[in-house]
Amino acid sequence: MALWTQKPIKGVLLDITGVLYESGNGGGNAINGSISAVLELNKLGIPVRFCTNETQCTRRKLVKKLHELGFSMEESHVFPPIPAMCQILKKRDLRPHTLVSSAAMEDLSEIDCSNPNCVVIGDATTELSYENLNRAFQMLIAMENPILFSLGKGKYYKDAGELCLDVGCYMKALEYACDIQAEVVGKPSSNFFNAALEDMGVEASETVMIGDDIVNDVGGAQACGMRGVLVRTGKFRPQDEQHSQVTPDGIVDNLAQAVKFIIESKN
Amino acid sequence: MALWTQKPIKGVLLDITGVLYESGNGGGNAINGSISAVLELNKLGIPVRFCTNETQCTRRKLVKKLHELGFSMEESHVFPPIPAMCQILKKRDLRPHTLVSSAAMEDLSEIDCSNPNCVVIGDATTELSYENLNRAFQMLIAMENPILFSLGKGKYYKDAGELCLDVGCYMKALEYACDIQAEVVGKPSSNFFNAALEDMGVEASETVMIGDDIVNDVGGAQACGMRGVLVRTGKFRPQDEQHSQVTPDGIVDNLAQAVKFIIESKN
């Protein structure tokens, strides 16, 4: 397959949910072959970073859960949106009104949230009630220059076997309500991918991103100059293989198959 | 003013909330001069119909409330979206999953909602919880040809002095989630305006629509060939006077002033 051999693969970015494990009750389950696939990349000496739009818990808890499922990775190799968001807020001197899962608030604890001059929304599930979204709207519409950050722009994710509305839908609702455009922090933002590439010290053209989100993982990586590979796990749906806007560089059954191809390309 | 004299005004369409009365706790309050303004149109023999996207109660209860506030109108002269929606569902043999205020469900009681093959969303406020919206999403994404009806597409409305998210924002969320385009029933749909015009027996070019929603009342009426007048009551905001897409044929302080101009144009 040309994808794997057209240029050496010197770095790999992995989505987490739907690629490493399937979420579900009791923390979910590792996807068959994913634990050893990550170990094999390590053995090959290929740097790996984990790019996730997960905002339903802190990075620390997320890594702890992955360790419990059997994965091994350093916490600093996991890139969720909230630490990136904190950097932006500090740099631009912004104080957010946050609509983020309360379980993830710890990662925002260093941020001044008094007298807000922007709104940050994340994948907050049941906390995205009418009342809470309405409050975020009222804050925005009262601002002279409304600033909305969205931690990702996914349409839906899969949880316990069911597709569920993701933060992107609520971003669209607030964009429409206030006639504004949100700034996306997380995939598919190129700043977000580039931070992980820089951390690996690998060029985009020598990196493959593997994910289950055709638009945000695959399309987002391609827009940054990476190769984008779609897995048939997680929220993958058969119609993704004929997507109107994104054509993956490769489609594989799962992460294990992707890593098998990477190993074969080295020989 | 050219608006009022360029062509005789033989019919008037009125928005309800924000034009006749300001909503609020305890049923709200009639806007100063609006009760007598409607009476004066009746005296002049100018037919009036009431075009509202109100779906938070039944038509019967809405009219009862307006009567209690001091307005006089026939129930059949009030056009809310749900009766129009019922006609469409019956005609196209569709069975909806509804996400509509429970207080308005009585108007849908004649509709078969078993084994749904479409989704109808309305202005359901607190019922627009994450769980309920997610359920509507899951119904849509599982359909081979997802059909979404939205009862209006307003961005926000004013309640008890505060701007609140309207159904259009949730329509946008579901459109994005499922890659579909909703069918709008209610303003600014031309079918909806035309039903009221037909009921009056007046041409669009001889009709003025008066409302507080620059896009859906004013812009919607203009797209149908009517004149569209904006009132500075209800959810009106000063920036509406420099709207990027819609230029009203006239802007008035309130309904009473609009009717004063109509009377003067007759002399």
Coordinates of C-alpha atoms in Angstrom, one line a residue:
Chain A
M1 CA 0.0 0.0 0.0
A2 CA 1.4 3.3 -1.2
L3 CA 0.3 5.1 2.0
W4 CA 2.7 3.3 4.2
T5 CA 5.7 3.4 1.9
Q6 CA 5.4 6.7 0.0
K7 CA 7.5 8.4 2.7
P8 CA 9.0 6.9 5.8
I9 CA 6.8 7.0 8.9
K10 CA 8.8 8.7 11.6
G11 CA 6.0 9.6 14.0
V12 CA 2.4 8.5 14.8
L13 CA -0.4 10.4 16.3
L14 CA -3.2 8.4 17.8
D15 CA -6.8 9.3 18.7
I16 CA -7.7 7.6 22.0
T17 CA -11.5 6.9 22.3
G18 CA -12.5 4.5 19.5
V19 CA -8.9 3.7 18.6
L20 CA -7.3 2.5 21.8
Y21 CA -10.5 1.6 23.6
E22 CA -14.3 1.6 23.3
S23 CA -15.9 3.7 26.0
G24 CA -18.7 2.3 28.0
N25 CA -20.0 1.6 31.4
G26 CA -17.2 0.8 33.9
G27 CA -14.5 2.6 32.0
G28 CA -14.8 0.7 28.7
N29 CA -12.7 -1.9 27.1
A30 CA -9.4 -1.9 25.2
I31 CA -9.9 -2.6 21.5
N32 CA -8.5 -6.0 20.4
G33 CA -4.8 -5.7 19.6
S34 CA -4.5 -2.0 20.5
I35 CA -2.4 -2.5 23.7
S36 CA 0.3 -4.5 21.8
A37 CA 0.1 -2.2 18.8
V38 CA 1.2 0.7 20.9
L39 CA 4.0 -1.4 22.5
E40 CA 5.2 -2.4 19.0
L41 CA 5.5 1.2 17.9
N42 CA 7.6 1.9 21.0
K43 CA 9.8 -1.1 20.2
L44 CA 10.3 0.2 16.7
G45 CA 11.4 3.5 18.2
I46 CA 8.7 5.5 16.5
P47 CA 7.5 8.3 18.7
V48 CA 3.8 8.3 19.5
R49 CA 1.6 11.1 20.8
F50 CA -2.1 10.8 21.8
C51 CA -4.3 13.5 20.4
T52 CA -7.7 13.5 21.9
N53 CA -10.7 15.9 22.2
E54 CA -11.6 14.2 25.5
T55 CA -12.8 16.8 28.0
Q56 CA -15.0 14.6 30.2
C57 CA -12.2 14.1 32.8
T58 CA -8.8 15.5 33.7
R59 CA -5.7 14.4 31.8
R60 CA -4.4 12.7 34.9
K61 CA -7.6 10.6 35.3
L62 CA -7.7 9.8 31.6
V63 CA -4.1 8.5 31.6
K64 CA -4.8 6.6 34.8
K65 CA -7.8 4.9 33.1
L66 CA -5.7 4.0 30.1
H67 CA -3.0 2.5 32.4
E68 CA -5.7 0.5 34.1
L69 CA -6.9 -0.8 30.8
G70 CA -3.3 -2.0 30.1
F71 CA -1.8 0.8 28.0
S72 CA 1.5 2.4 28.8
M73 CA 2.2 6.0 28.0
E74 CA 3.6 9.1 29.7
E75 CA 1.0 11.6 30.8
S76 CA 3.0 14.3 28.9
H77 CA 2.5 12.4 25.6
V78 CA -1.3 12.8 25.9
F79 CA -2.7 16.0 24.3
P80 CA -6.2 16.9 25.3
P81 CA -7.7 20.3 24.6
I82 CA -7.9 21.8 28.1
P83 CA -4.1 22.3 28.7
A84 CA -3.9 24.0 25.3
M85 CA -7.0 26.1 26.2
C86 CA -5.3 27.2 29.4
Q87 CA -2.2 28.4 27.5
I88 CA -4.4 30.5 25.1
L89 CA -6.4 32.0 27.9
K90 CA -3.3 33.1 29.8
K91 CA -1.6 34.4 26.7
R92 CA -4.6 36.5 25.6
D93 CA -5.5 37.5 29.2
L94 CA -9.0 36.0 28.9
R95 CA -11.3 35.0 31.7
P96 CA -13.7 32.3 30.7
H97 CA -17.2 31.4 31.6
T98 CA -16.9 27.6 31.3
L99 CA -19.4 25.1 30.2
V100 CA -17.2 22.0 30.6
S101 CA -17.8 18.7 32.4
S102 CA -17.3 19.3 36.1
A103 CA -15.0 16.3 36.2
A104 CA -12.6 18.2 33.9
M105 CA -12.6 21.5 35.9
E106 CA -9.5 20.5 37.9
D107 CA -7.4 21.1 34.7
L108 CA -8.7 24.6 34.6
S109 CA -8.2 25.3 38.3
E110 CA -5.3 27.8 37.6
I111 CA -7.5 30.0 35.4
D112 CA -9.2 33.2 36.6
C113 CA -12.9 32.8 35.8
S114 CA -14.1 36.0 37.5
N115 CA -15.9 38.6 35.5
P116 CA -15.8 36.5 32.3
N117 CA -14.9 38.0 28.9
C118 CA -15.2 34.8 26.8
V119 CA -17.0 31.5 26.9
V120 CA -15.4 28.0 26.7
I121 CA -17.6 25.0 25.9
G122 CA -16.6 21.4 26.0
D123 CA -18.1 18.0 25.7
A124 CA -20.2 18.3 28.9
T125 CA -23.0 15.8 28.1
T126 CA -25.8 16.2 30.7
E127 CA -24.4 19.5 31.9
L128 CA -25.4 20.8 28.4
S129 CA -28.9 21.5 29.7
Y130 CA -31.1 24.2 28.3
E131 CA -30.4 26.3 31.3
N132 CA -26.6 26.0 31.1
L133 CA -26.5 26.6 27.4
N134 CA -28.9 29.5 27.7
R135 CA -26.6 31.0 30.4
A136 CA -23.6 30.7 28.1
F137 CA -25.6 32.4 25.3
Q138 CA -26.6 35.2 27.6
M139 CA -23.0 35.9 28.6
L140 CA -22.0 35.9 24.9
I141 CA -24.8 38.1 23.6
A142 CA -24.1 40.7 26.3
M143 CA -20.4 41.0 25.3
E144 CA -19.3 43.7 22.9
N145 CA -17.0 41.3 21.1
P146 CA -18.3 37.8 21.9
I147 CA -15.5 35.2 22.0
L148 CA -16.4 31.6 22.0
F149 CA -13.9 28.7 22.3
S150 CA -15.1 25.2 21.5
L151 CA -13.0 22.3 22.8
G152 CA -13.2 20.3 19.5
K153 CA -16.0 20.4 17.0
G154 CA -17.0 16.8 16.7
K155 CA -20.5 16.0 15.6
Y156 CA -20.9 12.8 17.7
Y157 CA -19.0 10.2 19.6
K158 CA -19.8 6.7 20.6
D159 CA -20.4 5.8 24.2
A160 CA -21.5 2.4 25.5
G161 CA -22.4 1.4 21.9
E162 CA -24.6 4.4 21.2
L163 CA -23.8 7.6 19.1
C164 CA -24.1 10.7 21.3
L165 CA -24.1 14.4 20.4
D166 CA -20.7 16.0 20.7
V167 CA -19.6 19.5 21.5
G168 CA -19.5 20.7 17.9
C169 CA -23.3 20.6 17.7
Y170 CA -23.6 23.0 20.7
M171 CA -20.9 25.2 19.2
K172 CA -23.1 25.5 16.1
A173 CA -26.1 26.4 18.2
L174 CA -24.2 29.3 19.9
E175 CA -22.6 30.4 16.7
Y176 CA -26.0 30.7 15.1
A177 CA -27.6 32.4 18.2
C178 CA -24.9 35.1 18.4
D179 CA -23.8 35.4 14.7
I180 CA -20.3 34.5 15.6
Q181 CA -17.6 32.0 14.6
A182 CA -16.1 29.9 17.4
E183 CA -12.4 29.3 17.8
V184 CA -11.8 25.6 18.0
V185 CA -9.2 24.3 20.4
G186 CA -8.5 20.6 19.9
K187 CA -8.7 18.6 16.7
P188 CA -9.0 19.6 13.8
S189 CA -7.2 22.8 14.7
S190 CA -3.8 22.9 13.1
N191 CA -2.2 24.6 16.1
F192 CA -3.3 21.6 18.2
F193 CA -1.8 19.0 15.9
N194 CA 1.3 21.1 15.5
A195 CA 1.9 21.1 19.2
A196 CA 2.0 17.3 19.2
L197 CA 4.3 17.2 16.1
E198 CA 6.7 19.7 17.7
D199 CA 6.8 17.6 20.9
M200 CA 7.8 14.6 18.8
G201 CA 10.2 16.6 16.7
V202 CA 8.8 15.0 13.5
E203 CA 7.7 16.7 10.3
A204 CA 4.0 16.5 9.3
S205 CA 4.9 14.8 6.0
E206 CA 6.5 11.9 8.0
T207 CA 3.6 11.5 10.4
V208 CA 0.5 9.4 10.3
M209 CA -2.6 10.3 12.3
I210 CA -4.9 7.3 13.1
G211 CA -8.4 8.0 14.2
D212 CA -12.1 7.1 14.0
D213 CA -13.4 10.6 13.1
I214 CA -13.3 11.0 9.4
V215 CA -13.5 14.8 9.5
N216 CA -11.6 15.8 12.7
D217 CA -9.0 13.1 12.8
V218 CA -8.4 12.2 9.2
G219 CA -9.4 15.4 7.4
G220 CA -7.8 17.6 10.1
A221 CA -4.5 15.7 9.9
Q222 CA -4.5 15.9 6.1
A223 CA -5.0 19.6 6.3
C224 CA -1.8 19.8 8.3
G225 CA 0.2 17.8 5.8
M226 CA 0.0 14.5 7.6
R227 CA -1.4 11.2 6.3
G228 CA -4.7 10.4 7.8
V229 CA -5.9 6.9 8.4
L230 CA -9.4 5.9 9.4
V231 CA -10.1 2.9 11.6
R232 CA -13.2 0.8 11.4
T233 CA -13.6 0.9 15.2
G234 CA -15.2 3.5 17.6
K235 CA -17.8 5.7 15.9
F236 CA -16.8 4.6 12.4
R237 CA -19.9 4.1 10.2
P238 CA -19.8 2.3 6.8
Q239 CA -20.9 5.5 5.0
D240 CA -17.6 7.2 6.2
E241 CA -15.8 5.2 3.5
Q242 CA -17.6 7.4 0.9
H243 CA -17.5 10.7 2.7
S244 CA -18.3 13.7 0.5
Q245 CA -15.4 15.9 1.8
V246 CA -12.6 13.6 3.1
T247 CA -10.8 10.7 1.5
P248 CA -8.6 8.9 4.0
D249 CA -5.1 7.9 2.9
G250 CA -5.9 4.5 4.2
I251 CA -8.8 2.7 5.9
V252 CA -7.9 -0.2 8.3
D253 CA -9.9 -2.6 10.4
N254 CA -8.3 -1.3 13.6
L255 CA -5.1 0.1 15.1
A256 CA -3.5 -3.3 15.2
Q257 CA -3.8 -3.6 11.4
A258 CA -2.4 -0.1 10.9
V259 CA 0.7 -0.9 13.0
K260 CA 1.1 -4.2 11.1
F261 CA 1.3 -2.1 7.9
I262 CA 3.8 0.3 9.5
I263 CA 6.0 -2.6 10.6
E264 CA 5.9 -4.2 7.1
S265 CA 6.8 -0.8 5.5
K266 CA 10.0 -0.8 7.6
N267 CA 11.2 -4.1 6.2
Chain B
M1 CA -43.3 57.9 4.8
A2 CA -43.3 56.1 1.4
L3 CA -43.7 52.8 3.1
W4 CA -47.2 53.5 4.2
T5 CA -48.4 55.2 1.0
Q6 CA -46.5 53.5 -1.8
K7 CA -49.3 51.0 -2.2
P8 CA -52.6 50.8 -0.2
I9 CA -52.5 48.6 2.9
K10 CA -55.3 46.1 2.7
G11 CA -54.1 43.6 5.2
V12 CA -51.9 43.4 8.3
L13 CA -50.0 40.4 9.7
L14 CA -48.9 40.8 13.3
D15 CA -46.4 38.9 15.4
I16 CA -47.6 38.3 18.9
T17 CA -44.9 38.1 21.5
G18 CA -42.9 41.3 21.6
V19 CA -45.5 43.1 19.5
L20 CA -48.8 42.6 21.3
Y21 CA -47.3 41.8 24.7
E22 CA -44.1 41.3 26.5
S23 CA -43.8 37.9 28.0
G24 CA -42.9 37.4 31.6
N25 CA -43.9 35.9 34.8
G26 CA -47.6 35.7 35.4
G27 CA -48.4 35.7 31.7
G28 CA -46.7 39.0 30.8
N29 CA -48.1 42.5 30.0
A30 CA -49.8 44.1 27.0
I31 CA -47.5 46.6 25.3
N32 CA -48.6 50.2 25.7
G33 CA -51.2 51.1 23.0
S34 CA -51.2 47.6 21.4
I35 CA -54.7 46.7 22.5
S36 CA -56.3 49.8 21.0
A37 CA -54.1 49.5 17.9
V38 CA -55.6 46.2 17.1
L39 CA -59.1 47.6 17.7
E40 CA -58.4 50.5 15.4
L41 CA -57.4 48.2 12.5
N42 CA -60.7 46.3 13.0
K43 CA -62.6 49.6 12.9
L44 CA -60.8 50.6 9.7
G45 CA -62.0 47.2 8.2
I46 CA -58.4 46.1 7.6
P47 CA -58.2 42.3 8.1
V48 CA -55.6 41.2 10.6
R49 CA -54.0 37.8 11.1
F50 CA -51.6 36.9 13.9
C51 CA -48.5 34.9 12.8
T52 CA -46.6 33.5 15.6
N53 CA -43.9 30.9 16.1
E54 CA -45.2 30.3 19.6
T55 CA -45.2 26.6 20.5
Q56 CA -45.0 26.7 24.2
C57 CA -48.7 26.3 24.7
T58 CA -51.8 25.3 22.6
R59 CA -53.4 27.8 20.3
R60 CA -56.5 27.7 22.5
K61 CA -54.5 28.7 25.6
L62 CA -52.5 31.3 23.8
V63 CA -55.7 33.0 22.6
K64 CA -57.2 32.7 26.1
K65 CA -54.2 34.5 27.5
L66 CA -54.4 37.2 24.9
H67 CA -58.1 37.7 25.7
E68 CA -57.3 38.0 29.4
L69 CA -54.6 40.6 28.6
G70 CA -57.4 42.6 26.9
F71 CA -57.0 41.7 23.2
S72 CA -59.8 40.6 21.0
M73 CA -59.3 38.2 18.1
E74 CA -60.8 35.0 16.8
E75 CA -58.9 31.9 17.5
S76 CA -59.0 31.0 13.8
H77 CA -57.1 34.3 13.0
V78 CA -54.1 33.1 15.0
F79 CA -51.5 31.1 13.0
P80 CA -49.0 29.1 15.1
P81 CA -46.8 26.4 13.6
I82 CA -48.3 23.3 15.1
P83 CA -51.6 23.3 13.2
A84 CA -49.6 23.8 10.0
M85 CA -47.2 21.0 11.1
C86 CA -50.2 18.6 11.6
Q87 CA -51.4 19.3 8.1
I88 CA -48.0 18.5 6.6
L89 CA -47.6 15.3 8.7
K90 CA -50.9 14.0 7.6
K91 CA -50.4 14.9 3.9
R92 CA -47.0 13.2 3.8
D93 CA -48.0 10.2 6.0
L94 CA -45.2 11.0 8.5
R95 CA -45.1 9.9 12.1
P96 CA -43.0 12.2 14.3
H97 CA -40.8 11.8 17.2
T98 CA -41.7 15.2 18.9
L99 CA -39.4 17.4 21.0
V100 CA -42.0 20.1 21.8
S101 CA -43.1 21.7 25.0
S102 CA -45.5 19.3 26.7
A103 CA -47.9 22.1 27.2
A104 CA -48.3 22.3 23.4
M105 CA -48.8 18.5 22.8
E106 CA -52.6 18.8 22.9
D107 CA -52.5 20.4 19.5
L108 CA -50.6 17.3 18.2
S109 CA -53.0 14.8 19.8
E110 CA -54.6 13.7 16.6
I111 CA -51.2 12.7 15.1
D112 CA -49.9 9.1 15.1
C113 CA -46.5 9.2 16.8
S114 CA -45.8 5.5 16.8
N115 CA -42.7 4.1 15.1
P116 CA -41.5 7.5 14.1
N117 CA -40.1 8.3 10.6
C118 CA -39.3 12.0 11.2
V119 CA -38.4 14.4 14.1
V120 CA -40.2 17.6 15.0
I121 CA -38.5 20.1 17.3
G122 CA -40.1 23.2 18.8
D123 CA -39.4 25.9 21.2
A124 CA -39.3 23.5 24.2
T125 CA -37.0 25.5 26.6
T126 CA -36.1 23.3 29.6
E127 CA -37.3 20.2 27.8
L128 CA -34.4 20.7 25.4
S129 CA -32.1 18.9 27.8
Y130 CA -29.0 17.0 26.6
E131 CA -30.8 13.7 27.0
N132 CA -33.9 14.8 25.0
L133 CA -31.8 16.4 22.2
N134 CA -29.6 13.3 22.1
R135 CA -32.6 11.1 21.8
A136 CA -33.8 13.1 18.8
F137 CA -30.4 12.9 17.3
Q138 CA -30.2 9.2 17.7
M139 CA -33.6 8.8 16.0
L140 CA -32.5 10.9 13.1
I141 CA -29.1 9.3 12.6
A142 CA -30.7 5.8 12.6
M143 CA -33.1 6.8 9.7
E144 CA -32.1 6.0 6.2
N145 CA -33.5 9.4 5.0
P146 CA -33.5 11.6 8.2
I147 CA -36.3 14.2 8.1
L148 CA -36.2 17.0 10.6
F149 CA -38.9 19.7 11.0
S150 CA -38.2 22.8 13.0
L151 CA -41.2 24.9 14.2
G152 CA -39.5 28.2 13.4
K153 CA -35.8 29.0 13.2
G154 CA -35.5 31.9 15.6
K155 CA -32.2 32.6 17.2
Y156 CA -33.6 33.9 20.5
Y157 CA -36.7 35.4 22.1
K158 CA -37.2 37.6 25.1
D159 CA -38.8 36.3 28.2
A160 CA -39.2 38.2 31.5
G161 CA -36.7 40.8 30.2
E162 CA -34.0 38.2 29.2
L163 CA -32.9 37.0 25.8
C164 CA -33.3 33.2 25.7
L165 CA -32.2 30.6 23.1
D166 CA -34.8 29.8 20.5
V167 CA -35.5 26.6 18.5
G168 CA -33.4 27.7 15.6
C169 CA -30.2 27.1 17.6
Y170 CA -31.2 23.5 18.3
M171 CA -32.2 23.0 14.7
K172 CA -28.7 24.0 13.7
A173 CA -27.2 21.6 16.2
L174 CA -29.2 18.7 14.8
E175 CA -28.5 19.8 11.2
Y176 CA -24.8 19.7 11.9
A177 CA -24.9 16.4 13.8
C178 CA -26.7 14.6 11.0
D179 CA -25.5 16.5 7.9
I180 CA -29.1 17.4 7.0
Q181 CA -31.2 20.5 6.3
A182 CA -34.3 20.9 8.4
E183 CA -37.6 21.9 6.9
V184 CA -38.9 25.0 8.7
V185 CA -42.6 25.2 9.6
G186 CA -43.6 28.6 10.8
K187 CA -42.0 32.0 10.1
P188 CA -40.0 32.7 7.9
S189 CA -41.4 29.9 5.7
S190 CA -43.3 31.4 2.7
N191 CA -45.9 28.6 2.9
F192 CA -46.7 29.7 6.4
F193 CA -47.1 33.4 5.6
N194 CA -49.1 32.5 2.5
A195 CA -51.6 30.5 4.5
A196 CA -52.4 33.7 6.5
L197 CA -52.5 35.8 3.4
E198 CA -55.0 33.4 1.7
D199 CA -57.1 33.4 4.8
M200 CA -57.4 37.2 4.6
G201 CA -57.8 37.2 0.8
V202 CA -55.3 39.9 0.4
E203 CA -52.2 40.1 -1.9
A204 CA -48.7 40.1 -0.4
S205 CA -48.0 43.4 -2.0
E206 CA -50.9 45.0 -0.2
T207 CA -49.9 43.5 3.2
V208 CA -47.6 44.7 6.0
M209 CA -46.1 42.3 8.5
I210 CA -45.1 43.9 11.8
G211 CA -42.7 42.1 14.1
D212 CA -39.8 42.2 16.5
D213 CA -37.6 39.6 14.7
I214 CA -35.6 41.3 12.0
V215 CA -34.8 38.1 10.2
N216 CA -37.9 35.9 10.6
D217 CA -40.6 38.5 10.7
V218 CA -39.3 41.4 8.6
G219 CA -36.9 39.5 6.2
G220 CA -39.3 36.6 5.9
A221 CA -42.3 38.8 5.0
Q222 CA -40.2 40.8 2.5
A223 CA -39.1 37.5 0.8
C224 CA -42.9 36.8 0.3
G225 CA -43.4 40.2 -1.3
M226 CA -44.9 41.9 1.7
R227 CA -43.6 45.0 3.4
G228 CA -41.8 44.3 6.7
V229 CA -41.9 46.6 9.6
L230 CA -39.7 46.3 12.7
V231 CA -40.9 47.4 16.1
R232 CA -38.6 48.6 18.8
T233 CA -40.3 46.4 21.4
G234 CA -39.9 42.7 22.4
K235 CA -36.5 41.3 21.5
F236 CA -35.5 44.3 19.4
R237 CA -31.9 45.4 19.8
P238 CA -30.4 48.7 18.6
Q239 CA -28.0 46.9 16.3
D240 CA -31.0 45.4 14.4
E241 CA -31.3 48.8 12.8
Q242 CA -28.0 48.1 10.9
H243 CA -28.6 44.5 10.2
S244 CA -26.2 43.0 7.6
Q245 CA -28.9 41.1 5.7
V246 CA -32.3 42.7 6.2
T247 CA -33.4 46.3 5.8
P248 CA -36.9 46.9 7.1
D249 CA -39.4 48.9 5.1
G250 CA -40.0 50.8 8.3
I251 CA -38.9 50.9 11.9
V252 CA -41.4 52.1 14.5
D253 CA -41.3 52.5 18.3
N254 CA -44.2 50.1 18.7
L255 CA -47.4 48.7 17.2
A256 CA -49.4 51.8 18.2
Q257 CA -47.1 54.0 16.1
A258 CA -47.3 51.6 13.1
V259 CA -51.1 51.7 13.2
K260 CA -51.0 55.5 13.5
F261 CA -49.1 55.6 10.3
I262 CA -51.5 53.2 8.6
I263 CA -54.5 55.4 9.6
E264 CA -52.7 58.6 8.4
S265 CA -52.0 56.9 5.0
K266 CA -55.8 56.3 4.6
N267 CA -56.6 60.0 4.9

